[in-house]
XYZ file of C-alpha atoms in Angstrom:
494
model
C 0.000 0.000 0.000
C 1.333 3.435 -0.939
C 1.806 5.985 1.810
C -0.838 8.700 1.601
C -0.799 11.988 3.500
C -3.199 14.884 3.863
C -1.447 17.883 2.334
C -2.468 21.183 3.932
C -1.429 22.944 0.733
C -4.099 21.204 -1.342
C -6.452 20.069 1.400
C -6.457 16.616 -0.190
C -5.224 13.115 0.584
C -2.319 12.467 -1.793
C 0.033 9.614 -2.654
C 3.446 10.402 -1.226
C 5.987 10.749 -4.041
C 9.342 12.161 -2.889
C 11.615 14.224 -5.100
C 14.232 11.461 -4.833
C 13.068 7.838 -5.016
C 15.489 6.764 -2.294
C 15.736 9.751 0.075
C 13.119 11.883 1.819
C 13.868 15.438 2.934
C 12.022 16.500 6.091
C 11.896 19.917 7.772
C 10.313 20.807 11.108
C 9.731 24.379 12.265
C 11.583 24.263 15.564
C 11.108 26.240 18.752
C 11.967 29.760 19.761
C 14.540 29.508 22.541
C 12.668 31.707 25.012
C 10.710 29.314 27.238
C 10.852 25.712 28.407
C 9.505 23.137 25.961
C 6.003 22.107 26.980
C 3.861 19.049 26.285
C 2.436 20.573 23.100
C 5.932 21.010 21.694
C 6.842 17.480 22.752
C 3.808 16.124 20.884
C 4.854 17.814 17.633
C 8.406 16.557 18.141
C 7.149 13.018 18.738
C 4.808 12.900 15.750
C 7.608 14.263 13.543
C 9.862 11.580 15.007
C 7.275 8.912 14.112
C 7.100 10.296 10.540
C 10.898 9.975 10.354
C 10.782 6.454 11.772
C 7.971 5.319 9.461
C 9.763 6.613 6.380
C 12.868 4.714 7.489
C 10.721 1.592 8.016
C 9.509 1.964 4.421
C 13.124 1.897 3.275
C 13.861 5.566 2.691
C 16.965 7.399 3.809
C 15.706 10.445 5.716
C 17.404 13.846 5.671
C 15.886 15.574 8.732
C 16.435 19.269 9.489
C 14.976 21.103 12.488
C 15.828 24.669 13.421
C 16.300 26.559 16.667
C 15.093 30.165 16.556
C 17.745 31.914 18.635
C 17.032 35.488 17.455
C 13.687 36.856 18.594
C 12.175 39.596 20.758
C 10.750 36.974 23.122
C 14.289 35.779 23.848
C 15.391 39.346 24.605
C 12.498 39.572 27.070
C 14.172 36.813 29.138
C 17.465 38.705 29.556
C 18.336 38.892 33.235
C 16.166 35.877 33.982
C 18.271 33.007 32.616
C 21.082 34.850 30.802
C 22.868 38.181 30.544
C 22.076 38.797 26.860
C 20.046 37.404 23.966
C 22.712 34.907 22.977
C 23.138 33.432 26.463
C 19.359 33.108 26.957
C 19.139 31.269 23.632
C 21.994 28.958 24.602
C 20.277 28.152 27.915
C 17.033 27.041 26.293
C 18.738 25.325 23.356
C 20.622 23.154 25.831
C 17.378 22.391 27.637
C 15.570 21.510 24.396
C 18.287 19.061 23.385
C 18.131 17.409 26.807
C 14.360 16.965 26.550
C 14.696 15.630 22.987
C 17.103 12.960 24.178
C 14.860 12.098 27.127
C 11.902 11.677 24.722
C 13.876 9.121 22.698
C 13.652 11.195 19.516
C 15.843 10.264 16.583
C 18.448 12.951 16.023
C 17.955 15.320 13.111
C 20.823 15.598 10.640
C 21.116 19.347 11.226
C 19.813 21.729 13.902
C 20.429 25.111 12.222
C 20.227 28.329 14.225
C 19.186 31.732 12.934
C 22.319 33.394 14.311
C 24.566 31.208 12.138
C 22.530 31.794 8.952
C 22.303 35.581 8.821
C 24.424 35.679 5.642
C 22.010 33.284 3.903
C 19.045 35.329 5.150
C 20.519 38.579 3.821
C 21.272 36.918 0.469
C 17.654 35.735 0.137
C 16.334 39.193 1.030
C 18.627 40.775 -1.572
C 17.313 38.322 -4.184
C 13.718 39.254 -3.343
C 14.448 42.991 -3.554
C 16.229 42.631 -6.892
C 13.347 40.564 -8.293
C 10.741 43.135 -7.254
C 9.112 41.057 -4.526
C 10.412 43.195 -1.658
C 11.236 46.815 -0.955
C 13.296 48.854 1.491
C 11.599 51.411 3.747
C 13.305 53.382 6.524
C 16.110 50.810 6.756
C 13.729 47.858 6.985
C 12.807 45.522 4.135
C 9.257 44.255 3.562
C 7.813 41.536 1.364
C 5.265 42.925 -1.100
C 2.323 40.528 -0.904
C 0.685 42.148 -3.950
C 3.641 41.071 -6.105
C 3.012 37.366 -5.408
C -0.001 36.065 -7.299
C 0.014 32.854 -5.216
C 0.048 34.563 -1.833
C -2.510 32.943 0.480
C -2.537 29.522 -1.189
C -1.653 27.613 1.990
C -4.130 29.329 4.326
C -6.738 29.908 1.588
C -6.900 33.626 2.307
C -7.812 36.243 -0.273
C -5.350 39.100 -0.291
C -8.113 41.655 0.278
C -9.085 39.808 3.435
C -5.571 39.044 4.702
C -4.764 39.955 8.272
C -2.617 42.978 9.061
C 0.908 41.789 9.856
C 3.500 43.359 12.115
C 3.325 46.119 14.692
C 1.233 49.256 14.391
C 4.344 51.421 13.976
C 5.251 49.451 10.824
C 2.083 50.407 8.956
C 3.410 53.813 7.889
C 6.450 52.112 6.337
C 4.490 49.506 4.363
C 2.702 49.618 1.021
C 0.050 47.093 2.054
C -1.117 46.202 5.606
C -0.376 42.515 4.962
C 3.239 43.147 3.882
C 5.647 41.610 6.384
C 9.191 42.339 7.527
C 12.129 40.474 6.037
C 14.686 42.688 7.740
C 14.098 45.049 10.666
C 16.110 48.212 11.005
C 18.052 48.866 14.198
C 17.733 46.844 17.365
C 14.791 45.813 19.510
C 12.161 48.301 20.660
C 11.609 47.958 24.432
C 7.864 48.196 23.828
C 8.046 45.041 21.675
C 9.393 42.969 24.546
C 7.531 44.510 27.479
C 4.486 42.263 27.047
C 6.669 39.128 27.077
C 8.685 39.984 30.214
C 8.501 38.044 33.458
C 8.850 39.882 36.746
C 12.364 38.592 37.400
C 13.731 39.625 33.972
C 15.749 42.768 33.316
C 13.847 46.006 32.605
C 12.737 46.186 28.976
C 15.015 49.135 28.175
C 18.042 47.351 29.620
C 17.222 44.032 27.930
C 16.768 45.708 24.536
C 20.350 46.973 24.716
C 21.568 43.370 24.910
C 19.904 42.184 21.706
C 21.979 41.082 18.721
C 22.209 43.113 15.505
C 24.042 42.640 12.204
C 25.222 44.856 9.381
C 23.335 44.566 6.098
C 23.025 46.416 2.765
C 20.163 48.374 4.394
C 22.028 49.234 7.573
C 22.269 47.638 10.999
C 19.346 45.441 11.915
C 17.884 41.987 12.580
C 16.170 39.304 10.485
C 12.389 39.144 10.389
C 10.838 36.014 11.861
C 9.487 34.286 8.738
C 12.553 34.608 6.505
C 14.644 32.416 8.789
C 12.902 29.118 7.960
C 12.931 29.810 4.219
C 16.664 30.465 4.318
C 17.622 27.621 6.646
C 15.473 24.924 5.014
C 16.653 25.690 1.481
C 20.265 25.933 2.659
C 20.191 22.403 4.068
C 17.557 20.659 1.926
C 17.676 22.485 -1.395
C 15.128 24.728 -3.109
C 12.506 21.966 -3.212
C 12.116 19.380 -0.459
C 9.531 16.776 0.444
C 7.848 17.336 3.797
C 7.407 20.408 5.963
C 5.970 19.786 9.445
C 4.696 22.508 11.781
C 2.047 23.140 14.382
C -1.350 24.110 12.988
C -1.040 27.513 14.692
C 1.758 28.365 12.237
C -0.233 27.961 8.999
C -0.746 31.727 8.929
C 1.214 33.849 8.869
C 4.467 31.946 9.351
C 4.156 29.032 6.911
C 2.270 31.134 4.367
C 5.096 33.647 4.386
C 7.733 30.922 4.192
C 6.244 29.707 0.917
C 5.977 33.205 -0.535
C 9.561 34.136 0.294
C 11.133 30.871 -0.817
C 9.225 30.397 -4.065
C 9.630 34.015 -5.143
C 13.371 33.843 -4.365
C 14.053 30.534 -6.097
C 11.321 30.357 -8.729
C 10.705 26.749 -7.684
C 8.230 24.801 -5.585
C 9.186 25.030 -1.896
C 7.818 22.019 0.036
C 5.751 19.378 -1.711
C 3.785 18.182 1.329
C 2.694 20.214 4.345
C 1.750 18.316 7.518
C 0.337 20.253 10.460
C 0.058 18.863 13.963
C -2.886 19.695 16.201
C -2.751 21.698 19.417
C -2.783 20.068 22.851
C -5.764 21.359 24.838
C -5.956 22.162 28.538
C -9.487 22.775 29.799
C -10.719 23.683 26.299
C -7.827 26.079 25.694
C -4.672 25.637 23.637
C -1.602 24.842 25.716
C 0.669 27.817 25.174
C 3.768 29.433 26.626
C 2.144 32.855 26.324
C -0.982 31.726 28.207
C 1.162 30.180 30.955
C -1.167 27.161 31.049
C 1.446 24.600 30.159
C 3.094 21.575 31.701
C 6.758 21.412 30.775
C 7.874 18.458 28.698
C 10.553 17.631 31.255
C 8.021 17.750 34.086
C 5.669 15.435 32.183
C 8.498 12.980 31.484
C 9.443 12.916 35.158
C 5.825 12.454 36.279
C 4.558 9.945 33.730
C 7.630 8.428 32.069
C 8.653 8.526 28.426
C 6.680 5.463 27.320
C 3.399 6.679 28.808
C 3.904 10.137 27.320
C 4.728 8.795 23.867
C 1.747 6.447 24.113
C -0.444 9.469 24.904
C 0.904 11.282 21.847
C 0.461 8.461 19.333
C -2.965 7.477 20.644
C -4.389 10.335 18.561
C -3.588 11.162 14.941
C -1.078 13.937 14.383
C -3.702 16.428 13.180
C -5.993 15.982 16.217
C -6.252 18.372 19.190
C -5.913 16.016 22.182
C -6.820 16.996 25.734
C -4.048 16.783 28.322
C -5.636 15.757 31.599
C -5.398 13.239 34.419
C -7.986 11.098 32.663
C -6.275 11.001 29.267
C -2.880 10.305 30.827
C -4.402 7.507 32.907
C -5.783 6.006 29.693
C -2.351 6.265 28.077
C -0.749 4.621 31.098
C -3.254 1.753 30.898
C -2.500 1.280 27.175
C 1.231 1.263 27.758
C 0.922 -1.233 30.614
C -1.147 -3.525 28.363
C 1.490 -3.330 25.638
C 4.396 -3.732 28.028
C 2.769 -6.692 29.780
C 1.938 -8.382 26.477
C 5.527 -7.955 25.311
C 7.005 -9.146 28.596
C 4.745 -12.199 28.679
C 5.773 -13.058 25.114
C 9.443 -12.809 26.087
C 8.979 -14.805 29.299
C 7.040 -17.541 27.517
C 9.466 -17.737 24.570
C 12.425 -17.981 26.937
C 10.824 -20.627 29.164
C 11.363 -24.385 29.061
C 7.723 -24.708 28.001
C 8.331 -23.092 24.595
C 8.470 -25.632 21.759
C 8.895 -25.536 18.007
C 6.261 -28.252 17.504
C 3.352 -26.646 19.382
C 1.792 -24.472 16.695
C -0.931 -21.950 17.549
C -2.605 -20.825 14.350
C -4.560 -18.153 16.242
C -1.400 -16.447 17.518
C 0.255 -16.763 14.113
C -2.779 -15.150 12.478
C -2.826 -12.407 15.132
C 0.804 -11.493 14.388
C 0.054 -11.341 10.654
C -3.037 -9.219 11.293
C -1.133 -6.856 13.593
C 1.497 -6.198 10.943
C -1.034 -5.768 8.137
C -3.288 -3.495 10.192
C -0.399 -1.457 11.597
C 1.145 -0.871 8.175
C -2.214 -0.058 6.593
C -2.944 2.471 9.339
C 0.433 4.184 9.062
C 0.152 4.380 5.281
C -3.302 5.910 5.746
C -2.161 9.442 6.572
C 0.073 8.233 9.412
C -2.890 7.061 11.489
C -1.088 6.271 14.734
C -4.376 5.771 16.601
C -5.357 2.763 14.484
C -1.767 1.510 14.460
C -1.809 1.582 18.266
C -5.035 -0.438 18.219
C -3.282 -3.095 16.128
C -0.541 -3.445 18.764
C -3.096 -3.698 21.559
C -4.830 -6.521 19.678
C -1.500 -8.304 19.435
C -0.995 -7.943 23.198
C -4.407 -9.519 23.757
C -3.530 -12.431 21.470
C -0.273 -13.057 23.355
C -2.114 -13.042 26.685
C -4.659 -15.531 25.375
C -1.887 -17.830 24.132
C 0.007 -17.784 27.430
C -3.143 -18.161 29.543
C -4.652 -21.014 27.574
C -1.687 -23.242 26.728
C 0.779 -25.362 28.658
C 3.112 -25.776 25.666
C 3.992 -22.477 24.034
C 4.480 -21.915 20.311
C 8.028 -20.574 20.214
C 8.076 -19.519 16.517
C 4.799 -17.595 16.874
C 5.970 -15.934 20.112
C 9.240 -14.960 18.427
C 7.264 -13.364 15.590
C 5.117 -11.496 18.140
C 8.225 -10.241 19.946
C 9.694 -9.060 16.637
C 6.444 -7.249 15.811
C 6.414 -5.424 19.160
C 10.052 -4.399 18.773
C 9.848 -3.354 15.125
C 6.444 -1.652 15.148
C 6.162 -0.453 18.723
C 9.888 0.074 19.228
C 11.417 1.106 15.912
C 8.360 3.049 14.670
C 6.621 4.342 17.806
C 9.850 4.771 19.773
C 8.600 2.796 22.779
C 11.067 0.835 24.874
C 10.340 -2.645 23.506
C 13.545 -4.568 23.034
C 15.838 -1.874 24.414
C 18.230 -3.357 26.892
C 18.189 -0.244 29.048
C 14.465 0.504 28.951
C 13.674 -1.007 32.335
C 17.013 0.103 33.757
C 16.263 3.714 32.828
C 12.914 3.574 34.607
C 14.575 2.140 37.729
C 17.271 4.835 37.568
C 14.590 7.536 37.315
C 12.759 6.144 40.338
C 16.000 5.951 42.370
C 16.950 9.519 41.425
C 13.526 10.754 42.505
C 13.830 8.800 45.763
C 17.167 10.452 46.563
C 15.756 13.889 45.671
C 12.808 13.319 48.003
C 15.240 12.409 50.770
C 17.303 15.516 49.988
C 14.212 17.724 50.250
C 13.392 16.237 53.653
C 16.929 16.955 54.837
C 16.635 20.556 53.651
C 13.251 20.997 55.344
C 14.803 19.679 58.554
C 17.654 22.188 58.259
C 20.271 19.537 57.471
C 21.728 21.532 54.586
C 25.154 19.907 54.705
C 23.613 16.439 54.318
C 21.347 17.742 51.521
C 24.386 19.110 49.686
C 26.160 15.773 50.068
C 23.229 13.987 48.419
C 23.242 16.454 45.529
C 27.004 16.070 45.099
C 26.672 12.289 45.115
C 23.995 12.445 42.411
C 26.255 14.703 40.358
C 29.132 12.224 40.686
C 27.033 9.428 39.150
C 25.764 11.595 36.296
C 22.495 13.020 37.633
C 22.466 16.792 37.200
C 20.113 18.516 39.675
C 18.707 22.007 39.151
C 16.750 23.794 41.883
C 13.879 25.971 40.708
C 10.836 27.790 42.059
C 8.718 24.662 41.582
C 11.228 22.384 43.266
C 14.236 20.426 42.013
C 14.445 18.852 38.562
C 17.085 16.503 37.234
C 18.496 15.067 34.053
C 20.934 12.284 33.272
C 24.167 13.533 31.738
C-alpha cells in the first residue's frame, strides 16, 4: 500500500511521491529559545519523530532538518532571567531543548540550524527578493510585497483583500500594504516590543533591549524578520525543493504562508511538496501555550509519567488531532502502555521458558501477528494514522495473553514473531522501549533519582543543609544533574 498523507497545501489526501526515489527530505519548524519546551511542543516533536521512523521503516533514507530560533524579541524579554544577553538566553534554552529531545527518545535530526549562524544566507535571500521586485526597502527595513506574489494565500486559503494585518502598528506607515511583512528590521529591539513578554524577574525592557543582537546589512544595521529564517535555513540544508514540511497548525498563517511566498519568489521553484500540520494540545478547552502560561513542561511530564506513557499518549491520537491533556487522558495512556508492556514481557517470558516448543503451533497467535502487521502498516500508510496503528498493537498484546493463559506448551516460533512485531512496530516506529536493553534500567534509575531527591528535600526541610548538599554532590558524581527551581528540584541524566 502506498503511503498517503493529507497535504495542507491542497487540502487533499495524496500519494506520497518524494523528489528522490530513495531519500526523503524533512523539515520541522523548531522552537523559539525563550521558554521551556512544553507538552504541546513534545507532541509535535514526537509525531515528527514517528514520521521519520515510518519513512525509514519503508526503506527511505531520511534527511531531517529542524531549526532553533535563537534570534527573537521573546528571547530578549528573558534577559536577566536566565542569561545576561540574547545569545546566552538562547543557549540556555537550546541546551534544555536538546536534553528533553534525548529524554523523549527522539531520533536525532541531521542538522539543527540556528538563525544566528545563517544571517548571511538570510541577507542573500532578502537581496534576491528585492532585486526581483518582490520586496522593498523602507526606513532601513525591508518588507515583502504581498501584492507582487499572485500565489500569496494559497496555503491558508486567504484572499489578499481579506488578509490579516501583519506586524506592529508602527510598521504600517512604512508599508505599502497592511499585509506586507518584515524580512529585515532596522536597528535593534524596541523595548515596547518585549515589554508584554517579560517576566517579573527579567531585566527592565530598556536594559534588555540593549543586549539584543544586531548585524550589518546592505540596508544598515538590523535583525532578520521572523518568517525569513525558515525559508533560508530549510533551502540551505535541503535544497530549493524538499519533500515534507511539518509545523504546528497555529503556524499555517502567517508563518508558513510567508515561508512559501519568500522561498518560491526567491528561487522560482516549488518550496515544500507536502505540508503536515500537527494539532494543538488542549488544557481545559484552551490551547496549551507558553504565552498563556497554562502549560506543563515536557521535562516535568516525562518525570511524572515516564517517556513510554507520554509517547503512548501522543500516538494514541492522529497527528492532526487536538488532544486533551488531563489526568484522565494520561491515565488512559498509562493503561494502554501497561497492556502493551505486559503483552511484550509475557511473550518474552514464555518464549524464553522451558515450556516453549517448536512443535506446538498456535494458528490463532500466528494469524494475530500477521493481522497486527497488516493493520499497523495499513494504518500508518493511511495518513500516518497512529491511533489505528496503536489499536493493532493492543490486539496483538491480547492475542499473546490468550496464548500464554490457555496453553501449557507455548508456540516458540509464533511468540518470536510477536516479539519481533512489538520491537519493530512499537519500538522502531513508535519509539517505545520494547527490546531496548536499558528501557527497564532507565525507569529504575529515574525512580531511584527521585527517591534520593525526596530524601534531599526532607533533609533541607529539617535544616540539614550539609547532608542535603552531600546527596546532591553524590547524584552529580554518578551523572544526575540537579537544578533547583521555584517549583522544586528537577534533574536530568548527563
